[in-house]
XYZ file of C-alpha atoms in Angstrom:
538
model
C 13.319 28.349 5.978
C 15.904 30.759 5.106
C 16.052 32.582 1.722
C 19.383 30.881 1.183
C 17.895 27.357 1.804
C 14.889 28.371 -0.697
C 17.129 29.051 -3.264
C 19.512 25.744 -2.815
C 15.949 24.042 -3.249
C 14.940 25.588 -6.337
C 18.621 25.512 -7.901
C 18.361 21.694 -7.160
C 15.106 21.249 -8.356
C 15.783 22.924 -11.724
C 18.931 20.807 -12.162
C 16.400 17.691 -11.959
C 13.913 19.062 -14.226
C 16.360 20.249 -16.665
C 18.051 16.931 -17.299
C 14.871 15.436 -17.820
C 13.117 17.948 -20.037
C 16.556 17.909 -22.102
C 16.570 14.218 -22.378
C 12.947 13.847 -23.593
C 13.421 15.039 -27.025
C 16.574 12.959 -27.661
C 15.306 9.538 -26.775
C 12.566 7.559 -28.870
C 9.602 5.761 -27.059
C 10.915 2.628 -24.968
C 9.113 -0.672 -25.186
C 7.004 -0.183 -22.276
C 6.045 3.418 -23.140
C 4.806 2.417 -26.879
C 3.333 -1.100 -26.194
C 1.968 -0.742 -22.598
C 1.190 2.715 -21.399
C 0.737 5.830 -23.363
C -2.159 4.617 -26.107
C -3.723 2.191 -23.318
C -3.790 5.287 -21.290
C -5.685 7.137 -23.226
C -8.404 4.650 -24.070
C -8.737 4.426 -20.328
C -9.908 8.187 -20.114
C -11.844 7.842 -23.279
C -13.600 4.268 -22.786
C -13.378 3.912 -19.261
C -12.465 0.287 -19.852
C -9.218 -1.305 -19.256
C -8.993 -4.019 -21.848
C -5.680 -2.767 -23.277
C -2.826 -4.549 -21.745
C -4.306 -4.450 -18.120
C -1.313 -6.334 -16.765
C -0.119 -3.246 -15.066
C -2.306 -1.432 -12.747
C -4.016 1.909 -14.454
C -2.713 4.613 -12.559
C 0.782 5.572 -14.180
C -1.287 5.329 -17.486
C -3.750 7.684 -16.521
C -1.542 10.173 -15.219
C 0.901 10.146 -18.207
C -2.015 10.541 -20.775
C -3.720 13.042 -18.489
C -2.257 15.881 -21.168
C -4.090 14.097 -24.147
C -7.802 15.393 -22.328
C -6.756 18.948 -23.298
C -5.028 18.006 -26.787
C -6.736 17.082 -30.120
C -5.557 13.509 -30.175
C -7.274 10.537 -31.708
C -7.971 7.259 -29.531
C -8.654 4.673 -32.380
C -11.431 3.133 -30.730
C -13.074 2.412 -34.313
C -10.231 0.170 -35.254
C -10.481 -3.666 -34.956
C -7.727 -3.650 -32.920
C -9.796 -2.359 -29.941
C -12.471 -4.827 -30.596
C -10.081 -7.586 -30.275
C -8.032 -6.235 -27.307
C -4.911 -6.296 -29.685
C -2.761 -3.656 -27.657
C 0.357 -3.697 -29.856
C -1.841 -2.951 -33.038
C -3.874 -0.513 -31.100
C -0.436 1.384 -29.982
C 0.856 1.424 -33.429
C -2.529 3.064 -34.982
C -2.349 5.673 -31.883
C 1.042 6.784 -32.687
C 1.490 6.548 -36.480
C -2.194 7.652 -37.249
C -2.970 10.434 -35.098
C -3.086 14.246 -35.096
C 0.183 14.704 -33.495
C 3.484 13.176 -34.334
C 4.963 10.341 -32.305
C 7.517 12.627 -30.823
C 4.924 14.928 -29.630
C 2.651 12.367 -28.252
C 5.667 11.098 -26.102
C 6.612 14.462 -25.180
C 3.270 15.331 -23.802
C 3.140 11.648 -21.822
C 6.380 12.212 -20.327
C 5.681 15.832 -19.011
C 3.481 14.753 -16.070
C 6.297 12.170 -14.952
C 8.854 15.047 -14.868
C 6.311 17.120 -12.619
C 5.903 14.252 -10.356
C 9.420 13.579 -10.179
C 9.921 17.398 -8.992
C 7.097 17.119 -6.207
C 9.038 13.593 -5.129
C 12.229 15.794 -4.757
C 10.366 18.254 -2.455
C 8.985 15.519 -0.358
C 12.135 13.863 -0.090
C 13.647 17.029 0.964
C 10.797 18.076 3.327
C 11.310 14.199 5.304
C 14.886 14.634 5.409
C 14.609 17.953 7.018
C 12.232 16.785 9.304
C 14.553 13.765 10.243
C 18.137 15.583 10.313
C 18.060 19.185 9.441
C 18.709 21.664 6.707
C 22.044 20.613 5.532
C 20.864 16.859 5.247
C 17.674 17.826 3.428
C 20.025 19.676 0.745
C 22.240 16.766 0.579
C 19.252 14.436 0.329
C 18.070 16.498 -2.546
C 21.427 16.576 -4.127
C 21.858 12.749 -4.176
C 17.815 12.408 -5.738
C 18.140 15.137 -7.956
C 21.543 13.938 -9.519
C 20.769 10.121 -9.596
C 21.345 8.947 -12.995
C 18.190 6.241 -12.189
C 16.141 8.622 -11.116
C 16.454 11.053 -13.818
C 16.217 8.250 -16.496
C 12.824 7.398 -15.283
C 11.653 10.927 -14.520
C 12.190 11.217 -18.703
C 9.862 8.402 -19.145
C 6.005 7.458 -19.329
C 6.064 4.249 -17.311
C 5.038 3.179 -13.826
C 8.576 2.944 -12.146
C 8.525 6.717 -10.842
C 4.982 6.657 -9.462
C 5.135 3.413 -7.631
C 8.507 4.787 -5.853
C 6.666 7.959 -5.053
C 3.622 6.565 -3.576
C 5.355 3.658 -2.139
C 7.803 5.939 -0.230
C 4.976 8.497 0.515
C 3.024 5.296 2.458
C 5.757 4.241 4.285
C 6.597 8.122 5.616
C 2.740 8.497 6.273
C 2.389 5.130 8.277
C 5.644 6.181 10.263
C 3.690 9.328 11.200
C 0.422 7.524 11.897
C 2.492 5.346 14.331
C 4.251 8.466 15.937
C 0.813 10.108 16.191
C -2.174 7.471 15.860
C -5.192 9.105 14.608
C -8.137 8.245 12.011
C -6.915 11.368 9.686
C -3.262 9.806 9.276
C -4.954 6.234 8.956
C -6.758 7.530 6.460
C -3.395 9.140 4.646
C -1.647 6.159 4.717
C -4.316 3.932 3.435
C -5.044 6.419 0.178
C -1.061 6.442 -0.231
C -1.080 2.537 -0.406
C -3.770 2.309 -2.500
C -2.366 4.895 -5.196
C 1.330 2.841 -4.904
C -0.818 -0.386 -5.499
C -2.660 1.536 -8.301
C 0.600 2.188 -9.690
C 2.450 -1.117 -9.806
C 2.186 -4.623 -8.339
C 5.477 -4.123 -6.557
C 3.615 -2.186 -3.835
C 2.229 -5.577 -2.819
C 5.638 -5.447 -0.811
C 4.311 -2.721 1.225
C 1.993 -4.575 3.352
C 4.658 -6.810 5.038
C 7.059 -3.794 5.400
C 4.562 -1.414 7.297
C 3.689 -4.722 9.270
C 7.139 -5.072 10.163
C 7.969 -1.395 10.917
C 4.999 -1.750 13.575
C 6.223 -4.566 15.142
C 9.878 -3.369 15.265
C 8.361 0.051 17.026
C 6.356 -2.550 19.209
C 3.132 -0.657 18.186
C 0.770 -3.586 18.235
C -2.037 -1.634 19.430
C -1.970 0.670 16.296
C -2.510 -2.240 13.806
C -5.220 -3.848 15.749
C -7.950 -5.905 13.983
C -10.525 -3.017 13.837
C -7.454 -0.618 12.684
C -6.325 -2.850 9.805
C -9.868 -3.617 8.384
C -10.492 -0.210 7.998
C -7.239 0.495 6.187
C -7.788 -2.787 3.926
C -11.170 -1.212 3.140
C -9.815 2.221 2.390
C -7.083 0.750 0.165
C -9.304 -1.352 -1.979
C -11.512 1.539 -2.087
C -8.998 3.625 -3.539
C -7.768 1.098 -5.825
C -11.495 0.760 -7.270
C -11.455 4.621 -7.681
C -8.275 4.188 -10.007
C -10.452 1.866 -11.885
C -13.050 4.305 -12.369
C -15.723 2.037 -9.950
C -15.691 -0.361 -12.687
C -17.842 -3.658 -12.362
C -17.794 -6.191 -14.880
C -17.500 -10.224 -15.074
C -13.930 -11.570 -14.396
C -13.712 -13.235 -18.130
C -15.054 -9.867 -20.244
C -12.343 -8.003 -21.951
C -9.422 -9.659 -20.588
C -6.703 -10.894 -22.544
C -6.462 -14.734 -22.723
C -9.722 -15.353 -21.675
C -9.604 -19.320 -22.606
C -6.498 -19.680 -20.160
C -8.208 -17.957 -17.347
C -11.549 -19.868 -17.664
C -9.248 -23.035 -17.748
C -7.656 -21.972 -14.354
C -11.185 -21.222 -13.114
C -12.468 -24.553 -14.303
C -9.708 -26.266 -12.595
C -10.558 -24.366 -9.311
C -14.157 -24.490 -9.254
C -15.464 -26.485 -11.951
C -17.808 -24.929 -14.822
C -20.073 -22.823 -12.352
C -17.120 -20.746 -11.702
C -16.363 -20.489 -15.281
C -19.931 -19.032 -15.427
C -19.687 -16.841 -12.490
C -16.672 -15.601 -14.253
C -18.527 -15.019 -17.774
C -21.799 -13.726 -16.469
C -21.505 -12.052 -13.159
C -20.118 -8.342 -12.862
C -18.061 -8.060 -9.671
C -15.958 -5.032 -8.643
C -12.198 -4.625 -9.250
C -12.377 -7.531 -11.756
C -9.496 -6.180 -13.821
C -7.510 -5.702 -11.016
C -8.021 -9.253 -9.944
C -7.456 -10.315 -13.301
C -4.122 -8.662 -13.735
C -2.928 -9.951 -10.044
C -3.361 -13.374 -11.302
C -1.335 -12.303 -14.244
C 1.240 -10.857 -12.301
C 1.723 -13.893 -9.895
C 2.213 -16.242 -12.811
C 4.681 -13.779 -14.447
C 7.036 -13.413 -11.349
C 6.821 -17.325 -10.428
C 7.414 -18.301 -14.283
C 10.195 -15.705 -14.334
C 11.626 -14.068 -17.306
C 15.025 -14.300 -19.358
C 17.486 -12.150 -17.470
C 20.812 -11.224 -18.476
C 23.845 -10.739 -15.690
C 27.544 -10.891 -16.302
C 27.821 -12.617 -19.469
C 24.857 -15.164 -18.704
C 21.431 -15.842 -19.348
C 18.539 -17.321 -17.097
C 15.125 -17.603 -16.411
C 15.642 -18.795 -12.906
C 17.558 -15.587 -11.984
C 20.134 -15.043 -9.614
C 19.901 -14.421 -5.710
C 22.792 -11.476 -6.114
C 21.468 -9.609 -9.187
C 20.007 -7.083 -7.284
C 23.174 -6.604 -5.499
C 25.392 -6.109 -8.634
C 22.747 -4.209 -10.223
C 22.672 -1.666 -7.487
C 26.481 -1.262 -7.239
C 26.849 -0.765 -10.641
C 23.978 1.373 -11.970
C 24.760 3.869 -9.458
C 27.348 6.500 -8.868
C 30.166 5.258 -6.749
C 29.699 8.188 -4.279
C 25.811 6.973 -3.754
C 26.501 3.288 -3.472
C 29.321 4.238 -0.834
C 27.077 6.915 0.940
C 23.998 4.258 1.121
C 25.947 1.311 2.500
C 27.955 3.752 5.114
C 24.800 5.408 6.157
C 22.956 2.462 6.805
C 26.010 0.782 8.766
C 26.708 3.945 10.862
C 22.726 5.104 11.039
C 23.062 5.494 15.027
C 26.200 7.670 14.558
C 23.891 10.636 13.230
C 20.618 9.459 14.845
C 19.408 7.858 18.135
C 15.952 8.245 17.426
C 14.582 4.358 16.948
C 11.390 5.585 14.986
C 13.828 7.075 12.252
C 16.160 4.211 12.312
C 13.265 1.579 11.808
C 11.810 3.626 9.079
C 15.123 3.904 7.080
C 16.169 0.447 7.725
C 13.335 -2.054 7.571
C 11.839 -0.978 4.028
C 15.264 -1.344 2.516
C 16.343 -4.786 4.495
C 13.040 -6.309 3.650
C 12.916 -5.311 -0.143
C 16.390 -6.947 -0.577
C 15.297 -10.084 1.273
C 11.944 -10.310 -0.665
C 13.297 -9.957 -4.061
C 16.269 -12.926 -3.137
C 14.371 -15.563 -4.878
C 12.696 -13.258 -7.631
C 12.655 -15.023 -11.044
C 11.596 -11.878 -13.089
C 14.451 -9.927 -12.660
C 14.253 -7.181 -15.518
C 16.315 -4.245 -14.089
C 17.223 -2.175 -11.464
C 13.951 -0.003 -11.957
C 12.096 -2.757 -9.836
C 14.151 -1.281 -6.814
C 13.145 2.463 -7.200
C 10.964 2.493 -4.361
C 13.660 2.159 -1.954
C 15.891 4.496 -3.481
C 14.376 7.176 -1.366
C 15.617 5.880 1.824
C 18.990 5.610 0.564
C 18.824 9.593 0.072
C 17.625 10.184 3.324
C 20.225 8.124 5.025
C 22.921 9.101 2.720
C 22.053 13.066 3.226
C 22.277 12.365 7.097
C 25.685 10.765 6.877
C 26.782 13.876 4.879
C 25.436 16.378 7.262
C 27.393 14.208 10.011
C 30.577 14.123 8.279
C 30.244 18.034 7.129
C 29.746 18.861 10.765
C 33.039 17.303 11.622
C 35.182 19.511 9.935
C 38.549 18.624 8.152
C 39.312 15.876 5.958
C 35.504 14.590 6.615
C 33.991 17.807 5.516
C 35.830 17.719 2.446
C 34.886 13.971 1.764
C 31.191 14.639 1.874
C 31.435 17.907 -0.364
C 33.757 15.691 -2.465
C 31.288 12.896 -2.815
C 28.356 15.075 -3.369
C 30.049 16.907 -6.500
C 31.449 13.331 -7.848
C 27.688 12.311 -7.667
C 26.454 15.229 -9.591
C 29.300 15.536 -11.976
C 28.587 11.871 -13.135
C 25.277 12.946 -14.002
C 25.760 15.993 -15.913
C 28.647 14.106 -17.866
C 26.523 11.253 -18.728
C 23.609 13.541 -20.049
C 21.702 12.173 -22.027
C 21.979 8.613 -21.782
C 20.820 7.947 -18.141
C 18.991 4.809 -18.832
C 22.278 3.344 -19.860
C 24.427 4.800 -17.021
C 27.078 2.531 -15.596
C 29.634 3.642 -12.975
C 33.444 3.463 -12.873
C 33.621 0.470 -11.001
C 33.312 -1.558 -14.162
C 34.772 1.030 -16.524
C 31.825 3.237 -17.141
C 28.793 3.228 -19.189
C 30.754 1.703 -22.235
C 31.232 -1.793 -20.594
C 27.334 -1.717 -19.289
C 26.567 -4.504 -22.231
C 28.833 -6.905 -20.276
C 26.867 -6.910 -16.977
C 23.194 -6.275 -17.544
C 20.580 -6.023 -20.349
C 17.071 -5.150 -20.690
C 15.661 -1.717 -19.180
C 19.356 -1.528 -17.673
C 20.709 -0.648 -20.869
C 18.821 -1.329 -24.029
C 14.978 -0.519 -23.941
C 14.534 0.866 -27.550
C 15.619 4.646 -26.381
C 18.170 5.169 -29.053
C 16.323 4.593 -32.225
C 16.052 8.114 -32.520
C 19.741 8.497 -32.118
C 20.802 5.893 -34.656
C 18.268 7.730 -37.231
C 20.263 10.490 -36.894
C 23.543 9.073 -37.099
C 22.391 7.029 -40.295
C 21.485 10.649 -41.804
C 24.943 12.269 -40.617
C 26.704 9.414 -42.440
C 24.262 9.011 -45.434
C 23.886 5.397 -45.028
C 21.590 4.081 -47.859
C 20.485 1.045 -45.892
C 20.764 -0.192 -42.218
C 20.477 -3.952 -41.440
C 18.743 -3.551 -38.110
C 18.638 -6.054 -35.164
C 16.736 -4.090 -32.512
C 14.011 -5.474 -30.229
C 12.057 -1.933 -29.480
C 8.655 -1.877 -30.808
C 9.196 1.469 -33.044
C 9.349 1.169 -36.728
C 12.587 2.867 -38.003
C 10.856 4.352 -40.797
C 9.059 6.526 -38.384
C 12.432 8.439 -38.221
C 12.942 8.423 -41.891
C 15.598 5.424 -41.572
C 16.254 3.165 -44.543
C 16.348 -0.246 -42.041
C 15.417 -3.837 -42.724
C 15.822 -6.952 -40.739
C 18.606 -9.334 -40.711
C 18.384 -12.134 -42.941
C 18.902 -15.895 -41.212
C 22.620 -15.978 -42.641
C 23.360 -12.833 -41.586
C 23.104 -13.839 -37.633
C 26.169 -15.954 -38.694
C 27.817 -13.706 -40.738
C 28.166 -10.586 -41.594
C 27.650 -9.155 -45.469
C 29.107 -5.842 -46.823
C 26.430 -3.455 -45.539
C 25.876 -1.279 -42.407
C 24.566 -3.240 -38.964
C 22.976 -1.677 -36.002
C 22.476 -4.124 -33.425
C 20.866 -3.439 -29.953
C 22.856 -4.433 -26.647
C 19.916 -6.711 -25.247
C 20.101 -8.934 -28.612
C 23.889 -8.792 -29.127
C 24.218 -12.426 -28.317
C 21.844 -13.450 -31.124
C 23.977 -11.994 -33.636
C 27.159 -14.123 -33.397
C 29.645 -11.912 -34.840
C 28.677 -9.057 -33.020
C 30.442 -8.880 -29.540
C 33.924 -9.827 -31.278
C 33.594 -7.455 -33.818
C 34.841 -3.670 -33.423
C 31.621 -1.399 -33.729
C 32.144 1.884 -36.019
C 30.243 3.751 -33.674
C 27.923 3.142 -30.523
C 24.424 5.169 -30.085
C 23.790 6.071 -26.402
C 25.906 2.992 -25.197
C 22.870 0.524 -26.084
C 22.920 0.334 -30.274
C 26.106 -1.009 -32.068
C 26.884 0.240 -35.371
C 29.144 -1.859 -37.761
C 30.430 -0.745 -41.034
C 31.429 -3.552 -42.971
C 30.831 -1.983 -46.721
C 34.568 -1.821 -47.128
C 35.759 -4.681 -44.894
C 33.629 -7.556 -45.896
C 33.429 -9.210 -49.550
C 30.372 -10.388 -51.298
């Protein structure tokens, strides 16, 4: 690697880390960070017990709480919430009654994800260089380092970036295993797959993806029964390691034990219920959590798309989300690179690795009824970065207008990220008029995840508000930031009073007057402020 290439990689990774690190202190804890990940992760380390919100596998929580092992942080295991498995209250005790402030706790929790993101960038660079050469590798790393969605989740202590990293690693290592079959490569794939499954249950899609890649490459021998059995065993061993080799009864220290007992009774009667209550088994929390995950996906969640709410979802949800939540250059390069992949690589192995995961992921999520955000698509983003980098290098080598087009798209992509700082989570591209119109198209973690409460508190202090009537679905208490806030009364959802209101974008439709009223200010594109002190009579 030349000195110039090393410098280019270093500059891009510094930009990635800087954007993430500078965003962290400007954003308050999001819903999932506060309620699900950080406090729960601390309890996993201290108690080796997964009773706190086990619906997501523990790896990301273990990762984000790792710094607490070296800090004087109190884990409230002596509080009633621990004995009762009350994770919301446990989180409040952790964040509001600790030796560090909430902002300090969330900073340290987010730091490991930034480090993982930098490592992720290095892996993308290395793979792109192996596939397409130096120029493509720099282009792929540029697409990664200035992707608003990547930066947003590099700055948050959640499971979204870790699962994307290990999912990608699993596919790439499997590709190398198929090219050079060996027990060593099989072990590496197994561990990566296990780590992906330990990060988030979205990684279940990795199994059919790997199978399809092997079929398209006609590598049936490499997925023979004995090797699949070894792979499965190593994956489960990796997962069990992530649960600290837990052995316990299925119904012990688990959410909603009566509901789960009723399910076991329906399946196998009272003997199966007694088994679940009394017999210790490996991976008990994992199995229980997997069942809860399957129920949630089948039941669906209340999702928003283009002015409508639904619990059944839309088959085109993720197509729309991908088209408007990424920069225009990235959308163009992603689509064109897959369409014209054969123009810049004739290697069927590379083509299969880049195309199969993307197409299968889109197809598999068409019937999804739990459409909570573009973050669920992060596992296939790296394949767009690789193919997009390959296309940029191909165009650049053609010289003339194509070279200028390639360079211009990368500059546009980088500028989009730099200009939206620090509001990466609420980024929307120019095709819908930019981030200011995002609330009209998508909600939830695409836009309003509680991240701008801190910005609202700063705005309230600057304007000297004596009171803010707040309708905000985030879990953080506004008084933690010294903001004099109160909830809306029942009649205020119908008609405003002469005071200051702050309405989060996700719940805007519940406040009937909010969408038609003109906001006084908009915080981070996700919280709308309305000052009616002089315009509404008592």
